[in-house]
Short mmCIF file of C-alpha atoms in Angstrom, two decimals:
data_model
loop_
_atom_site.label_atom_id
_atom_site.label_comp_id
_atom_site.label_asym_id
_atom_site.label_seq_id
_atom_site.Cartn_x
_atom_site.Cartn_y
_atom_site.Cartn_z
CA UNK A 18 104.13 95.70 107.53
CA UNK A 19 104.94 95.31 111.32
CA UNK A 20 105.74 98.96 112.01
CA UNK A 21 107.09 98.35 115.24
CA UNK A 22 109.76 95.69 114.88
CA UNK A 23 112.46 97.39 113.65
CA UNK A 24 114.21 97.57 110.54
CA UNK A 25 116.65 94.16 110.46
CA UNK A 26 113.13 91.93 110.97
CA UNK A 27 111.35 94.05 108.07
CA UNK A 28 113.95 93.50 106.28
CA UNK A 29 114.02 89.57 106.40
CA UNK A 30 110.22 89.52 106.05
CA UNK A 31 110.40 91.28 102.81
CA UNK A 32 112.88 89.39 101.50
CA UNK A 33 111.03 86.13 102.23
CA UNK A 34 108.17 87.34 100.78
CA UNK A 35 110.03 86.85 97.72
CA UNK A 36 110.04 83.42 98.01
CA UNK A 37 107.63 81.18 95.61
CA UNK A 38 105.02 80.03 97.77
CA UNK A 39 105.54 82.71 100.84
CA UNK A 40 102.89 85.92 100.67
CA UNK A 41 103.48 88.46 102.63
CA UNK A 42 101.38 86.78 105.72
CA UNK A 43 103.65 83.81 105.72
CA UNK A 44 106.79 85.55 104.83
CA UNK A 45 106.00 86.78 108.38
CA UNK A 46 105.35 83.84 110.20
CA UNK A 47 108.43 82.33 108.69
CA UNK A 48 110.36 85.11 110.30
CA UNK A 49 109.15 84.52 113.53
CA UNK A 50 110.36 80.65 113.47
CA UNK A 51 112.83 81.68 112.51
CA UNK A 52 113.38 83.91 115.26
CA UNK A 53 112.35 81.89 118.17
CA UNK A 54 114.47 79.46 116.90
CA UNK A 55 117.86 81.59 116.53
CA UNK A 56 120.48 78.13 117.19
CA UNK A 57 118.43 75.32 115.56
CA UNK A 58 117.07 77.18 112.50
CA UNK A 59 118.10 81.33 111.79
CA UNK A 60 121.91 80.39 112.00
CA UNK A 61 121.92 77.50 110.28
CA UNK A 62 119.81 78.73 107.23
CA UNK A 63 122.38 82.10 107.22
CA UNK A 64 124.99 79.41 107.22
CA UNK A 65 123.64 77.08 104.66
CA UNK A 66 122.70 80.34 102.55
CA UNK A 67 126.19 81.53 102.50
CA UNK A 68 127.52 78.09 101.87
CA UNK A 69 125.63 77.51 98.46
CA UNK A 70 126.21 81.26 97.35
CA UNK A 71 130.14 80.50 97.34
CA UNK A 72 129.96 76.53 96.42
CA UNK A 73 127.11 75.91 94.33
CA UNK A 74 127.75 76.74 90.31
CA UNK A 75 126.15 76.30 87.06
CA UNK A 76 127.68 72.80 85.26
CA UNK A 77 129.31 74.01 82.15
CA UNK A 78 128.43 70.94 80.27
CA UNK A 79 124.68 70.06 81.41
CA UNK A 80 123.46 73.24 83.19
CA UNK A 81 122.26 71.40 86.01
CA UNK A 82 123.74 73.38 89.74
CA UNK A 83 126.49 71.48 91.49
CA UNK A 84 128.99 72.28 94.09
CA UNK A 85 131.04 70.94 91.51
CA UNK A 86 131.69 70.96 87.33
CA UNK A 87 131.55 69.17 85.90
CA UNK A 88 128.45 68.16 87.88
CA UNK A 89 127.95 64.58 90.01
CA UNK A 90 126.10 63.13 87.18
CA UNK A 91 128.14 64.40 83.94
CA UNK A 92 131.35 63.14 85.79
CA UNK A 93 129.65 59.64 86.97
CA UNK A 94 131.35 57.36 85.06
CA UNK A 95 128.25 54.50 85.61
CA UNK A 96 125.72 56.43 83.55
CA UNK A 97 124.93 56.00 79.82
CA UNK A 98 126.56 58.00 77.45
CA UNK A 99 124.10 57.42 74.42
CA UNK A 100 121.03 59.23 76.37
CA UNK A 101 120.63 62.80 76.57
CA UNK A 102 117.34 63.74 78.44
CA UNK A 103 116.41 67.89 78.01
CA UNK A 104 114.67 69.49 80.73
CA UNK A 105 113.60 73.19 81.06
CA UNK A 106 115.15 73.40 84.55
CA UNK A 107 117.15 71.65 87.05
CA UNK A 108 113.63 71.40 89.32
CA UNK A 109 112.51 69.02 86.71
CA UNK A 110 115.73 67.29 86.76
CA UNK A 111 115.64 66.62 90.21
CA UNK A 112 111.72 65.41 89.45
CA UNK A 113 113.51 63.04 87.26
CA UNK A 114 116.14 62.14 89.58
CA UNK A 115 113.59 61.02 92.05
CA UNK A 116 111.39 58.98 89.86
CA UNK A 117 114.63 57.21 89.23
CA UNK A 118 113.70 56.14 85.55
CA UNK A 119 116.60 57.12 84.05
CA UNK A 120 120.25 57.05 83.85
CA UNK A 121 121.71 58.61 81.37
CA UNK A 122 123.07 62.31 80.83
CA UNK A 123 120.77 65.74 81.27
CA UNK A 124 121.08 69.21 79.57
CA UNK A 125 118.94 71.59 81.15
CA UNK A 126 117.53 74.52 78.55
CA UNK A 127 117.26 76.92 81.14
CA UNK A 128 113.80 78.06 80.13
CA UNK A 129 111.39 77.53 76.72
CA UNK A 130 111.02 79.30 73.57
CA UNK A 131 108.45 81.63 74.08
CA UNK A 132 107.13 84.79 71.64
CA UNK A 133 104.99 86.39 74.45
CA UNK A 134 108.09 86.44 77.17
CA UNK A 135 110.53 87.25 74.02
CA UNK A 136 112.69 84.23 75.36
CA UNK A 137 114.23 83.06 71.29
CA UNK A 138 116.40 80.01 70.52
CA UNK A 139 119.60 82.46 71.25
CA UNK A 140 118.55 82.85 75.32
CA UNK A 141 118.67 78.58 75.85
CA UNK A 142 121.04 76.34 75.86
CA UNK A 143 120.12 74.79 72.16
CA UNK A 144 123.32 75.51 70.74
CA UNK A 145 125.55 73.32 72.88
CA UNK A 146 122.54 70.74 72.73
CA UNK A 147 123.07 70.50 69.23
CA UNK A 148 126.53 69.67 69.93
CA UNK A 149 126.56 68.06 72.62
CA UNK A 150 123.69 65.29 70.52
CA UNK A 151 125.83 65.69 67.22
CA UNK A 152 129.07 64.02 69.41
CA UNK A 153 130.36 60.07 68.98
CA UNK A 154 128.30 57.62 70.82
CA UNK A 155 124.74 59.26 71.11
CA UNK A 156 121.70 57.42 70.34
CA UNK A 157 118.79 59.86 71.88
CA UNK A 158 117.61 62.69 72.97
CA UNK A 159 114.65 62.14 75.26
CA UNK A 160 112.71 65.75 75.27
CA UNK A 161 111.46 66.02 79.28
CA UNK A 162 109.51 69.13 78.49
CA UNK A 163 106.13 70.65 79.95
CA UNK A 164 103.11 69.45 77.96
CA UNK A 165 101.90 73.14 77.54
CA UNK A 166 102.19 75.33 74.59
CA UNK A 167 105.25 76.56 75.04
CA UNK A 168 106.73 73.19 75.96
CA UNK A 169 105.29 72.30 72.82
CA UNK A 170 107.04 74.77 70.75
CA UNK A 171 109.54 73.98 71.84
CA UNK A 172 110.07 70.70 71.71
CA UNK A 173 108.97 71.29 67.48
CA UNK A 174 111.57 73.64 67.68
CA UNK A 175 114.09 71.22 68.93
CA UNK A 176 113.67 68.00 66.81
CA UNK A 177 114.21 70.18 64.04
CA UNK A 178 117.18 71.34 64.99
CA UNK A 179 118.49 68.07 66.03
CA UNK A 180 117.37 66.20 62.21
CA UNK A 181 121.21 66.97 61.63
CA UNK A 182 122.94 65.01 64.49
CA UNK A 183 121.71 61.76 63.53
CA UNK A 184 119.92 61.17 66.48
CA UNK A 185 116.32 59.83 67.47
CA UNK A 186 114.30 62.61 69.24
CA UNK A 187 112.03 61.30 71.28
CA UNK A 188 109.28 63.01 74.44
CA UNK A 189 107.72 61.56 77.31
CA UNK A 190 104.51 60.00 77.10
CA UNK A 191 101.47 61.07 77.35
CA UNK A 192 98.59 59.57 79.24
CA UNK A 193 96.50 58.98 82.62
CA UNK A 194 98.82 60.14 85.74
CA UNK A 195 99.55 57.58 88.25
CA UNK A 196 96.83 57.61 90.96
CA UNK A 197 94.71 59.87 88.06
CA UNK A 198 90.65 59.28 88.27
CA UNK A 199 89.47 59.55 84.89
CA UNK A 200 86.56 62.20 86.53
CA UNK A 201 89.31 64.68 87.42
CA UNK A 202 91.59 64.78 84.82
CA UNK A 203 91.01 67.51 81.66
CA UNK A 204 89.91 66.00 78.39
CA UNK A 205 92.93 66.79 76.63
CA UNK A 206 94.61 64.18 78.32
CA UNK A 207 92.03 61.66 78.50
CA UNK A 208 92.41 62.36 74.68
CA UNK A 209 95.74 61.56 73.99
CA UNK A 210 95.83 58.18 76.51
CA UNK A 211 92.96 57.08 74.08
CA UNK A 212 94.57 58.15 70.98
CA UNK A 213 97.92 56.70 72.60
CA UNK A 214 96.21 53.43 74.13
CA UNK A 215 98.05 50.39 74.10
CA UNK A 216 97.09 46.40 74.82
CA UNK A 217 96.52 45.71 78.28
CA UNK B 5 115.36 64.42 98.15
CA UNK B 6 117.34 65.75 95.50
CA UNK B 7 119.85 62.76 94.90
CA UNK B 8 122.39 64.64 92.99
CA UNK B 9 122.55 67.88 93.88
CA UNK B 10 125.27 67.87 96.45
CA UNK B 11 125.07 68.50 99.98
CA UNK B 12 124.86 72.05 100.36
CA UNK B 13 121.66 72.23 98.07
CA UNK B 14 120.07 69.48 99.98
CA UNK B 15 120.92 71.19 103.23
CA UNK B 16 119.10 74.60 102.41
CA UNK B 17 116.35 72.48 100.88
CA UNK B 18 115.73 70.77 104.35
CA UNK B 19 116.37 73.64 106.60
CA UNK B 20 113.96 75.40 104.49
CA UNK B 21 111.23 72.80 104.47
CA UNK B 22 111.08 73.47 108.23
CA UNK B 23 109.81 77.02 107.29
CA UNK B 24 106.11 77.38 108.58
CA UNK B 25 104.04 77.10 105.18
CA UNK B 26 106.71 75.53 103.30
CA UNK B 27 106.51 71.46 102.56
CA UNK B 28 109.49 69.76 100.83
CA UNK B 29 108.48 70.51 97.21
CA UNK B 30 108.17 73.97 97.89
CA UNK B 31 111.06 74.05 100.03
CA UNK B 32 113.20 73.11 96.62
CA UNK B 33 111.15 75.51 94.58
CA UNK B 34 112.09 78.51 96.58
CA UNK B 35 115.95 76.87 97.29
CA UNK B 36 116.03 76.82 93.29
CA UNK B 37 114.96 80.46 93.32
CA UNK B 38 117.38 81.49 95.43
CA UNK B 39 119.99 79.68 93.63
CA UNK B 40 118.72 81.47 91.06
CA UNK B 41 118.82 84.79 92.21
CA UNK B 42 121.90 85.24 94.08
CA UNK B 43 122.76 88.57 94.21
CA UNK B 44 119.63 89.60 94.24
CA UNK B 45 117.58 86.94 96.64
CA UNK B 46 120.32 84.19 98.07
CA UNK B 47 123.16 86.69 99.67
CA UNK B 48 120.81 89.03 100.70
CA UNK B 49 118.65 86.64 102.44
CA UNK B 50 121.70 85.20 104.24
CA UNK B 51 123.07 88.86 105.31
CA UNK B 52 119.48 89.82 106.80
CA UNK B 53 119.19 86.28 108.91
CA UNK B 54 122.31 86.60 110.51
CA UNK B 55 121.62 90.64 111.18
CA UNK B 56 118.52 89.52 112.67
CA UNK B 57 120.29 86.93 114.44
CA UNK B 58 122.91 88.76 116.03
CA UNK B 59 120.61 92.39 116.28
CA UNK B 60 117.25 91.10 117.32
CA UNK B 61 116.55 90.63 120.68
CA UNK B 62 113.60 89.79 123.14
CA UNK B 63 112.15 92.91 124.90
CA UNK B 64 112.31 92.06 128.80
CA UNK B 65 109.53 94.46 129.96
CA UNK B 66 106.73 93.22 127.15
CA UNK B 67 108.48 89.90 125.57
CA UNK B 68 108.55 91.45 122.14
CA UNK B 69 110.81 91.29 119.43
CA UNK B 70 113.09 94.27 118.59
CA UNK B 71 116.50 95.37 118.24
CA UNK B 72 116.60 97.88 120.99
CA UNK B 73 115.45 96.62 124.64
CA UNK B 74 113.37 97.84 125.79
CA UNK B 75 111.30 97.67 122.51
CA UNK B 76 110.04 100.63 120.12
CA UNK B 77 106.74 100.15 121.83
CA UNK B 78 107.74 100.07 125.45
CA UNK B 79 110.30 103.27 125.13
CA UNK B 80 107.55 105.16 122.93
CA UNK B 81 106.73 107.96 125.61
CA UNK B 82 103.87 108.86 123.30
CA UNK B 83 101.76 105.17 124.33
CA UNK B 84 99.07 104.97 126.79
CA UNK B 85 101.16 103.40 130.19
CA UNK B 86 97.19 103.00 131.78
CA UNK B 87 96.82 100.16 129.28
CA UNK B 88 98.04 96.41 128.41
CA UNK B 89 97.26 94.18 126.05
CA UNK B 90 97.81 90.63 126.68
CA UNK B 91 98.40 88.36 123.83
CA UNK B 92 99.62 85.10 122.85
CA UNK B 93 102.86 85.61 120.66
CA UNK B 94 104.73 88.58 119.25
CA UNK B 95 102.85 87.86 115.89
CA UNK B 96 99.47 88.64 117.20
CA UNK B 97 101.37 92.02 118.70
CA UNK B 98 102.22 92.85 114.79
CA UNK B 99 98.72 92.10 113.79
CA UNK B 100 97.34 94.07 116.61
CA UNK B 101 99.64 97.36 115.33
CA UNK B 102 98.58 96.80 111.72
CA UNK B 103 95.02 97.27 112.86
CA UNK B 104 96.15 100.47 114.69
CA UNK B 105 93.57 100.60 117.13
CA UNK B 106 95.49 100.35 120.09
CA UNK B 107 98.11 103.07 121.65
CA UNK B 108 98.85 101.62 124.83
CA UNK B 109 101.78 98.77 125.67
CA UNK B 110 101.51 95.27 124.90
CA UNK B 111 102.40 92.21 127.22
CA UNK B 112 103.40 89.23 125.20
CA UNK B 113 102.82 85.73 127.26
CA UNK B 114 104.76 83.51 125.11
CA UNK B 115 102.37 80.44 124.72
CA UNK B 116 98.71 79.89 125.99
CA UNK B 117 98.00 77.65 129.39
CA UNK B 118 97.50 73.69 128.24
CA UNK B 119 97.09 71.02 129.91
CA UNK B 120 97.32 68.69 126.73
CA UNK B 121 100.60 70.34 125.95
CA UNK B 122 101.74 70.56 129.86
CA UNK B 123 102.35 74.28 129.59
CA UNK B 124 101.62 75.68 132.96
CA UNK B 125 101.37 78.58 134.16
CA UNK B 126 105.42 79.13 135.39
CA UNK B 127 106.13 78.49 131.60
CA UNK B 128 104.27 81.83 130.54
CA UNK B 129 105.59 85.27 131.28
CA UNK B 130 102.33 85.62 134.07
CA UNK B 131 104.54 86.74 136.98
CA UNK B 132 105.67 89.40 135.48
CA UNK B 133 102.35 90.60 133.86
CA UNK B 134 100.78 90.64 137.84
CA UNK B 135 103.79 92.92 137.94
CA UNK B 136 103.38 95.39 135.53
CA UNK B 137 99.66 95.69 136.01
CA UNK B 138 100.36 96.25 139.82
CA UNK B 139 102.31 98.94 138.91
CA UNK B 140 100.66 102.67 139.36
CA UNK B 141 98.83 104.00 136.88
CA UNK B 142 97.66 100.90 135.12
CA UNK B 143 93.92 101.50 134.61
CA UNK B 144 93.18 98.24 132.25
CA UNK B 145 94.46 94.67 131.38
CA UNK B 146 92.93 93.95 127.97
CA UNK B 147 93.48 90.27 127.07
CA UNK B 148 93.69 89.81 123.31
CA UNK B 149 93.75 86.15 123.33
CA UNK B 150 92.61 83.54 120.68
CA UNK B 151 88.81 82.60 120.66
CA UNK B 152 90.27 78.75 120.91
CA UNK B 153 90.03 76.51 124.16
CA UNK B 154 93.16 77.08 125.22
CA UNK B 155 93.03 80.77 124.71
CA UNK B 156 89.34 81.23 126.59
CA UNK B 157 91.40 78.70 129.89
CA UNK B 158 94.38 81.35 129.82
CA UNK B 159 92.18 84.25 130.08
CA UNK B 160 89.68 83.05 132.95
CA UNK B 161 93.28 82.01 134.56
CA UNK B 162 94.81 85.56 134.09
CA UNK B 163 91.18 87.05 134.99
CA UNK B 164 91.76 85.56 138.61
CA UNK B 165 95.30 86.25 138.99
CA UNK B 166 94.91 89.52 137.99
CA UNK B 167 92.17 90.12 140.46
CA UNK B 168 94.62 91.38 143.08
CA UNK B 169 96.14 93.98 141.22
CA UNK B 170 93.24 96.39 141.00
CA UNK B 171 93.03 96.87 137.40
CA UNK B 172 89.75 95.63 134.85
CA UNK B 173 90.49 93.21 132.57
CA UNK B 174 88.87 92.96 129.43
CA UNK B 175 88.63 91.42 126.23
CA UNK B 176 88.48 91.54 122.69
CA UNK B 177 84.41 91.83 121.31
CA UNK B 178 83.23 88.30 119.56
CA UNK B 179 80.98 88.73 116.79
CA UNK B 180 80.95 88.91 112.84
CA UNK B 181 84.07 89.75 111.31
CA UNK B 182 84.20 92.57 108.80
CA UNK B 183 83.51 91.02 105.07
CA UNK B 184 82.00 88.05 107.30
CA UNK B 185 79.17 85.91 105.41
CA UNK B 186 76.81 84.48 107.93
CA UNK B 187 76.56 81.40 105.26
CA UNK B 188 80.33 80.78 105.66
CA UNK B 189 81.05 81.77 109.37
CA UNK B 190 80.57 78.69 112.13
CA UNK B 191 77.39 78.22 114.54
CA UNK B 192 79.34 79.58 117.50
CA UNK B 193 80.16 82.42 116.34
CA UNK B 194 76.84 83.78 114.98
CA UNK B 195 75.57 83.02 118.74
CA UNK B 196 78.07 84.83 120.44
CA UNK B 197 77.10 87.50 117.57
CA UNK B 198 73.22 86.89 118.43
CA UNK B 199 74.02 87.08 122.38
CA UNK B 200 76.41 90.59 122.08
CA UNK B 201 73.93 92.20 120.05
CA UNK B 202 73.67 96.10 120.15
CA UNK B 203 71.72 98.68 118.64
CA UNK B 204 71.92 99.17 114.73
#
């Protein structure tokens, strides 16, 4: 790739290059700011690195990643107790974190059922959903997941095997996106906010 | 950014949203990635930055970026010593020896001239480049420069300073770039095409 800059900076391009989001042209240009900035952003990256590989672990109860478990929010004593929201990974749990809407408990699936990856019910966290929903004191389960296919199946898949906890399933709604111009956006959704459509 | 996912996570995210190319939602896609893929991705990453950061020095004959000084290039006894090729930042050297069409040394300036950006001439490695082309046996000074502004200023200013030393200074061709569709490529450039003309 650059033939003449030694192993140690091949190294860290090809690595970066693994990124999501860096090709191999930008893994490369990342390397270099990072290398003409050794003090204010190479060391503290190696640093920050290091620190999350040793601190930062999977919460045993929710699945979200914490420096601690159980993680901030399953131990924060101020949120509700009767609301489990299920996400398909902590990135969409920090998406809901940031739109603030909610305040209960998460459990993160750590993926979605899907026949054409081979991922079954046995490689997410549905089990310990299941018990986690069938426990004293919870309402709902609010499914978070992607509106594709697979989202879709498994969000079926889910409410089914919640009917026995005694809880309402519920999933996001669907509709127009905030900011959305009706000439951009895909039928399907325009669809469903007209199916969905509600008194103004 | 990520309101509950302790400070170590939100550290990485922000040192690497800094990252040329990356923004802050890809900077917490590609932390989540590593976080991810630790043994495989996070600790590996973290080991090659702080080889790099402790290994990889500046080259203080050409101003490149190696782990030996002076540089592959420089001790290569193989490269042309009658030639050097000026350009801009050690990134432009790399894309110079991926093209392969160049076997002598290389003379990395650090930064273009700019008055907008009060670079000036003491803040580029100039000195030394009247230097090394000075030297004996130093037939040509080829300035590999961008076709920008700042880029044409710097070589007219190294074109005069380098008058003294004896050598010719040259530059890269303008014209069509290979793959280049005249519908897509900018006025200028098809007339410095139309002007450089040659026989078919």
């Amino acid at each position: 790739m650059a033939a003449s800059a030694g192993p140690e900076i091949e190294r860290l391009i090809s690595l970066l290059s693994k990124l999501p989001g860096l090709g191999p042209r930008s893994a490369r240009r990342a390397a270099l700011a990072l290398l003409k900035r050794r003090d204010q952003l190479l060391l503290p990256l190696s640093e920050a690195l290091s620190q999350a590989a040793t601190k930062v672990r999977t919460c045993t109860t929710c699945g979200a990643l914490d420096t601690q478990d159980p993680c901030a929010i399953c131990a924060d004593p101020a949120r509700d107790n009767s609301l489990i929201c299920v996400v398909e990974e902590v990135g969409a749990l920090w998406a809901m974190e940031r739109a603030g809407a909610f305040r209960g408990r998460y459990h993160v699936l750590g993926g979605l059922l899907s026949a054409l990856d081979g991922v079954g019910p046995a490689d997410l966290r549905i089990k310990t959903l299941v018990e986690r929903a069938s426990a004293n004191g919870v309402r709902e389960v609010i499914l978070a997941l992607p509106a594709t296919v697979d989202g879709q199946t498994t969000a079926h898949y889910l409410a089914e095997s919640l009917a026995q906890a005694g809880v309402s399933v519920t999933m996001l709604a669907r509709g127009v996106p905030v900011g959305g111009d009706l000439d951009w956006l895909d039928d399907g959704t325009i669809a469903q906010a007209m199916r969905a459509r509600r008194p103004a």
